[in-house]
Coordinates of C-alpha atoms in Angstrom, one line a residue:
M163 CA 90.9 65.9 -55.7
D164 CA 92.8 67.9 -58.3
E165 CA 95.7 65.6 -58.1
V166 CA 93.4 62.6 -58.8
T167 CA 91.9 64.4 -61.7
D168 CA 95.3 65.4 -63.1
G169 CA 96.4 61.8 -62.8
A170 CA 93.4 60.5 -64.6
R171 CA 93.8 63.0 -67.4
A172 CA 97.5 62.0 -67.7
G173 CA 96.5 58.4 -67.9
E174 CA 93.9 59.1 -70.6
A175 CA 96.5 61.1 -72.6
T176 CA 98.9 58.2 -72.4
Q177 CA 96.3 55.8 -73.6
D178 CA 95.4 58.2 -76.5
D179 CA 99.1 58.4 -77.5
G180 CA 99.3 54.6 -77.4
R181 CA 96.3 54.2 -79.6
R182 CA 97.5 56.9 -82.0
L183 CA 100.9 55.2 -82.2
A184 CA 99.5 51.7 -82.8
E185 CA 97.2 53.0 -85.5
R186 CA 99.9 54.9 -87.2
F187 CA 102.4 52.0 -87.0
E188 CA 99.9 49.6 -88.6
A189 CA 99.0 52.2 -91.3
D190 CA 102.7 52.7 -92.0
R191 CA 103.8 49.1 -91.7
R192 CA 104.1 48.6 -95.5
H193 CA 106.3 51.7 -95.8
L194 CA 108.4 50.8 -92.7
T195 CA 108.9 47.3 -94.0
A196 CA 110.1 48.8 -97.3
V197 CA 112.6 51.0 -95.6
A198 CA 113.9 48.1 -93.4
Y199 CA 114.1 45.6 -96.2
R200 CA 116.1 47.9 -98.5
L201 CA 118.4 48.8 -95.6
L202 CA 118.9 45.2 -94.5
G203 CA 118.3 43.1 -97.6
S204 CA 116.5 40.4 -95.6
A205 CA 112.8 39.9 -95.0
A206 CA 113.5 38.1 -91.7
E207 CA 115.8 40.9 -90.5
A208 CA 113.4 43.5 -91.6
D209 CA 110.7 41.9 -89.5
D210 CA 113.0 41.8 -86.5
A211 CA 113.9 45.5 -87.0
L212 CA 110.2 46.5 -87.1
Q213 CA 109.6 44.5 -83.9
E214 CA 112.5 46.2 -82.1
A215 CA 111.3 49.6 -83.4
W216 CA 107.8 49.0 -82.1
L217 CA 109.2 48.2 -78.6
R218 CA 111.3 51.4 -78.7
A219 CA 108.4 53.5 -79.9
R220 CA 106.0 52.3 -77.2
Q221 CA 108.5 53.4 -74.5
A222 CA 109.1 56.8 -76.1
D223 CA 107.7 60.2 -75.1
L224 CA 105.5 61.4 -78.0
D225 CA 105.1 64.9 -76.7
G226 CA 106.2 67.2 -79.5
V227 CA 106.0 64.6 -82.2
R228 CA 103.9 66.0 -85.0
N229 CA 104.9 63.8 -87.9
L230 CA 104.5 60.2 -86.6
T231 CA 105.4 58.6 -89.9
G232 CA 108.6 60.5 -90.2
W233 CA 109.4 59.8 -86.5
L234 CA 108.7 56.0 -87.0
T235 CA 110.9 56.0 -90.1
T236 CA 113.7 57.5 -88.0
V237 CA 113.2 54.8 -85.3
V238 CA 113.3 52.0 -87.8
T239 CA 116.4 53.5 -89.5
R240 CA 118.3 53.7 -86.2
V241 CA 117.5 50.1 -85.4
C242 CA 118.6 49.0 -89.0
L243 CA 121.8 51.1 -88.7
N244 CA 122.8 49.3 -85.5
L245 CA 122.1 46.0 -87.2
L246 CA 124.2 47.0 -90.2
R247 CA 127.1 48.1 -88.0
A248 CA 127.0 44.8 -86.1
R249 CA 126.7 42.8 -89.3
R250 CA 129.8 44.6 -90.7
N251 CA 131.8 43.7 -87.6
R252 CA 130.7 40.1 -87.8
R253 CA 131.6 39.9 -91.5
E254 CA 135.1 41.2 -91.0
E255 CA 135.7 38.5 -88.4
F256 CA 134.0 36.0 -90.7
L257 CA 136.3 36.8 -93.6
D258 CA 139.4 36.7 -91.4
A259 CA 138.4 33.2 -90.3
Y260 CA 137.8 32.2 -94.0
E261 CA 141.2 33.4 -95.1
D262 CA 142.9 31.4 -92.3
A263 CA 140.8 28.2 -92.8
H264 CA 140.2 28.5 -96.6
E265 CA 136.6 27.3 -96.0
T266 CA 133.5 28.7 -97.6
P267 CA 131.6 31.1 -95.4
A268 CA 128.2 29.6 -94.6
A269 CA 125.1 31.7 -95.0
P270 CA 123.8 32.9 -91.6
A271 CA 120.8 30.9 -90.3
E272 CA 117.8 33.2 -90.4
A273 CA 114.2 32.5 -89.9
G274 CA 111.7 33.5 -92.5
D275 CA 109.6 32.4 -95.5
P276 CA 111.8 31.5 -98.4
A277 CA 109.0 32.3 -100.9
R278 CA 108.7 35.7 -99.4
E279 CA 112.4 36.3 -99.6
V280 CA 112.2 35.4 -103.3
L281 CA 109.2 37.7 -103.9
L282 CA 110.8 40.7 -102.2
A283 CA 114.2 40.2 -103.8
D284 CA 112.5 40.1 -107.2
Q285 CA 110.6 43.3 -106.5
V286 CA 113.5 45.3 -105.3
G287 CA 116.1 43.7 -107.6
V288 CA 118.7 41.1 -106.8
A289 CA 121.6 43.2 -108.2
L290 CA 120.5 46.3 -106.3
L291 CA 120.4 44.3 -103.0
V292 CA 123.9 42.9 -103.7
V293 CA 125.4 46.3 -104.5
L294 CA 123.7 47.9 -101.4
D295 CA 125.3 45.2 -99.3
T296 CA 128.8 46.4 -100.4
L297 CA 128.1 49.9 -99.1
G298 CA 129.1 51.0 -95.6
P299 CA 126.2 51.5 -93.1
A300 CA 126.3 55.3 -93.4
E301 CA 126.4 55.2 -97.2
R302 CA 123.6 52.7 -97.4
V303 CA 121.4 54.8 -95.1
A304 CA 122.1 58.0 -96.9
F305 CA 121.4 56.5 -100.4
V306 CA 118.3 54.4 -99.4
L307 CA 116.6 57.1 -97.5
H308 CA 117.3 59.9 -99.9
D309 CA 117.1 58.2 -103.3
M310 CA 114.4 55.7 -102.6
F311 CA 112.3 57.5 -100.0
A312 CA 113.0 61.2 -100.7
V313 CA 114.1 62.0 -97.1
T314 CA 116.2 65.2 -97.1
F315 CA 119.9 65.2 -96.3
E316 CA 119.1 67.5 -93.4
E317 CA 116.9 64.8 -91.8
I318 CA 119.3 62.0 -92.6
A319 CA 122.5 63.7 -91.3
P320 CA 121.7 63.4 -87.5
L321 CA 121.0 59.6 -87.9
I322 CA 124.5 58.9 -89.3
E323 CA 126.2 61.7 -87.3
K324 CA 127.3 63.6 -90.4
T325 CA 126.8 67.1 -91.7
P326 CA 124.2 67.5 -94.5
A327 CA 127.0 68.2 -97.0
A328 CA 128.9 65.0 -95.9
T329 CA 125.6 63.0 -96.1
R330 CA 125.0 64.3 -99.7
Q331 CA 128.5 63.2 -100.6
L332 CA 127.9 59.7 -99.2
A333 CA 124.7 59.3 -101.2
S334 CA 126.4 60.5 -104.3
R335 CA 129.3 58.1 -103.9
A336 CA 126.8 55.2 -103.3
R337 CA 124.8 56.3 -106.4
R338 CA 127.9 56.0 -108.6
R339 CA 128.6 52.5 -107.2
V340 CA 125.1 51.3 -107.7
Q341 CA 124.5 52.4 -111.3
G342 CA 126.8 50.7 -113.7
R343 CA 127.5 51.3 -117.4
P344 CA 127.8 48.5 -120.0
A345 CA 131.3 48.2 -121.5
A346 CA 130.0 46.9 -124.8
P347 CA 128.9 49.2 -127.7
A348 CA 125.2 50.1 -127.6
A349 CA 124.0 47.7 -130.3
D350 CA 126.0 44.7 -128.8
A351 CA 124.9 45.7 -125.3
V352 CA 121.2 45.5 -126.2
R353 CA 121.6 42.0 -127.8
R354 CA 123.7 40.7 -124.9
R355 CA 121.3 42.0 -122.3
R356 CA 118.3 40.3 -124.1
A357 CA 120.3 37.0 -124.4
V358 CA 121.1 37.0 -120.7
E359 CA 117.5 37.9 -119.7
A360 CA 116.2 35.2 -122.0
F361 CA 118.7 32.7 -120.4
L362 CA 117.4 33.6 -116.9
A363 CA 113.8 33.3 -118.0
A364 CA 114.3 30.0 -119.7
T365 CA 116.2 28.6 -116.6
R366 CA 113.4 29.8 -114.2
G367 CA 110.8 28.2 -116.5
G368 CA 112.8 25.0 -117.1
D369 CA 112.5 25.6 -120.8
F370 CA 115.1 23.2 -122.3
T371 CA 114.3 24.1 -125.9
A372 CA 114.7 27.8 -125.3
L373 CA 118.0 27.3 -123.5
V374 CA 119.5 25.2 -126.4
A375 CA 118.4 27.9 -128.9
L376 CA 120.4 30.5 -126.9
L377 CA 123.6 28.5 -126.7
D378 CA 126.2 27.9 -129.3
P379 CA 126.5 24.2 -130.1
D380 CA 130.0 24.1 -128.7
V381 CA 129.3 26.2 -125.6
V382 CA 131.6 25.6 -122.6
L383 CA 130.4 26.0 -119.0
H384 CA 133.1 26.3 -116.3
A385 CA 132.1 26.2 -112.7
D386 CA 134.5 26.5 -109.8
A387 CA 134.6 23.8 -107.1
L388 CA 132.3 25.6 -104.7
V389 CA 129.4 25.8 -107.1
V390 CA 128.4 22.1 -107.1
P391 CA 130.3 21.6 -104.7
T392 CA 133.0 19.2 -106.0
P393 CA 136.6 18.6 -105.1
E394 CA 137.7 20.1 -108.5
P395 CA 136.2 22.7 -110.9
V396 CA 133.6 21.3 -113.4
T397 CA 133.7 21.9 -117.2
V398 CA 130.6 21.0 -119.3
R399 CA 130.7 21.2 -123.1
G400 CA 127.8 21.3 -125.6
A401 CA 124.5 23.0 -125.8
E402 CA 122.3 20.2 -124.6
P403 CA 124.4 19.2 -121.5
V404 CA 124.7 22.9 -120.5
A405 CA 120.9 23.4 -121.0
R406 CA 120.2 20.3 -118.8
G407 CA 122.4 21.7 -116.1
A408 CA 120.6 25.0 -116.3
T409 CA 117.1 23.5 -116.0
A410 CA 118.3 21.6 -112.8
A411 CA 119.1 25.0 -111.3
M412 CA 115.5 26.3 -111.4
E413 CA 115.3 26.9 -107.7
R414 CA 118.5 28.9 -107.6
A415 CA 117.4 31.0 -110.6
L416 CA 114.5 32.3 -108.5
L417 CA 117.1 34.2 -106.4
T418 CA 119.1 35.3 -109.4
G419 CA 118.9 38.6 -111.2
L420 CA 120.4 40.5 -114.1
A421 CA 123.6 42.5 -113.2
L422 CA 126.6 44.1 -114.7
L423 CA 129.8 42.1 -113.8
D424 CA 132.9 44.2 -114.5
G425 CA 130.8 46.1 -117.0
E426 CA 129.4 43.0 -118.9
F427 CA 125.9 41.6 -118.6
G428 CA 125.7 38.6 -116.4
L429 CA 123.7 37.1 -113.5
V430 CA 124.1 37.2 -109.8
M431 CA 122.5 34.8 -107.3
A432 CA 122.1 36.1 -103.8
E433 CA 120.5 35.1 -100.5
R434 CA 119.4 37.8 -98.2
G435 CA 121.2 40.4 -100.3
R436 CA 124.5 38.6 -100.1
P437 CA 126.1 37.2 -103.4
R438 CA 126.5 33.5 -103.5
L439 CA 127.6 33.1 -107.1
V440 CA 127.7 34.9 -110.4
L441 CA 127.4 33.8 -114.1
A442 CA 129.6 35.6 -116.6
F443 CA 128.8 35.1 -120.3
A444 CA 130.8 35.3 -123.6
F445 CA 129.1 35.6 -127.0
G446 CA 129.8 34.6 -130.6
A447 CA 129.4 36.7 -133.7
D448 CA 125.8 35.4 -134.1
G449 CA 124.8 36.5 -130.6
R450 CA 124.6 33.0 -129.1
I451 CA 126.3 32.2 -125.8
T452 CA 129.7 30.6 -126.3
R453 CA 131.0 30.4 -122.7
I454 CA 129.5 30.6 -119.2
D455 CA 131.7 31.0 -116.1
V456 CA 130.0 30.2 -112.8
V457 CA 131.9 31.7 -109.9
A458 CA 131.2 31.1 -106.2
E459 CA 134.7 31.4 -104.6
P460 CA 134.5 34.3 -102.1
E461 CA 137.8 35.8 -103.2
R462 CA 136.8 35.9 -106.8
L463 CA 133.3 37.2 -105.9
R464 CA 134.9 40.0 -103.9
G465 CA 137.1 40.8 -106.9
T466 CA 134.1 41.1 -109.2
E467 CA 132.5 44.6 -109.6
I468 CA 128.8 44.1 -109.5
A469 CA 126.5 46.9 -110.6
V470 CA 122.8 47.5 -111.3
V471 CA 121.9 47.4 -115.0
P472 CA 120.7 50.9 -116.2
G473 CA 117.4 51.5 -117.9
P474 CA 113.8 50.9 -117.0
S475 CA 114.2 47.3 -115.9
G476 CA 117.7 47.9 -114.4
A477 CA 116.5 49.7 -111.3
G478 CA 115.0 46.6 -109.9
G479 CA 112.0 48.2 -108.4
A480 CA 114.0 50.5 -106.2
G481 CA 111.1 52.8 -105.4
G482 CA 109.7 53.5 -102.0
E483 CA 106.9 51.0 -101.7
L484 CA 107.0 47.2 -101.2
D485 CA 104.2 44.7 -101.5
Q486 CA 103.8 42.4 -98.6

């Protein structure tokens, strides 16, 4: 009789743990999604990571778990870390194949809502996602968890199999790579930043008149062969032709954000946190744009140092929460 009673109590305890876990997981879903999205840079991959984390959590023994939110964050992070490591291995193979075949690496086919990808990228910051994608898995985990979610280095260290001191160094190194500094003098930097931001806003809005006003009458746009694509690079001259081309890129502009390109204000277009092209600008004495270089060739992209623009709007919404 006692054995039956003990078994019933154990079953009730298991059910209680299951209910508590399910309730906590749903309550923390927004936070867990924010962690996964910043670690992976893809809404579709973040959703997959949460699904995998839930399956793992359901099978775990919750005895001794006092902070379910912290524990669930750890589970999600471990899943994301595995995905980051696997992705890094695939990318190395991908780049080797590209260098042999001289073909453009295609974007991986991922399910998901494109509108949601645009929304989340805009909230977090396109440039931030791109820079995070250049970090190693351990660096990315250390920086994201500590700087964006205030997780201590002592808690992060076991996840990446480092000491707290080494974890601190990884986060510090990542922080230096993320936050860039404009090369131009302060007064010029402010004007150039405003001009590039205005160019992006006008492109997103299809505002032809505003674009023409930002461009020098003799502006030159040069796009490499992979941008269009065309067999040869494309050169467009004159404010109106360049403005017409920009308004035709409204959809691309939704996945484009302000960034520092080798210390100069520019734009980066990315999909799922991976850069597809950048726009570098040159300016005349009157502050109008005199040249735009659009680069999509992988070798040139890899040779471009992309950083997050400092200042209130430069962080790209890098905080710990994320609207769904």
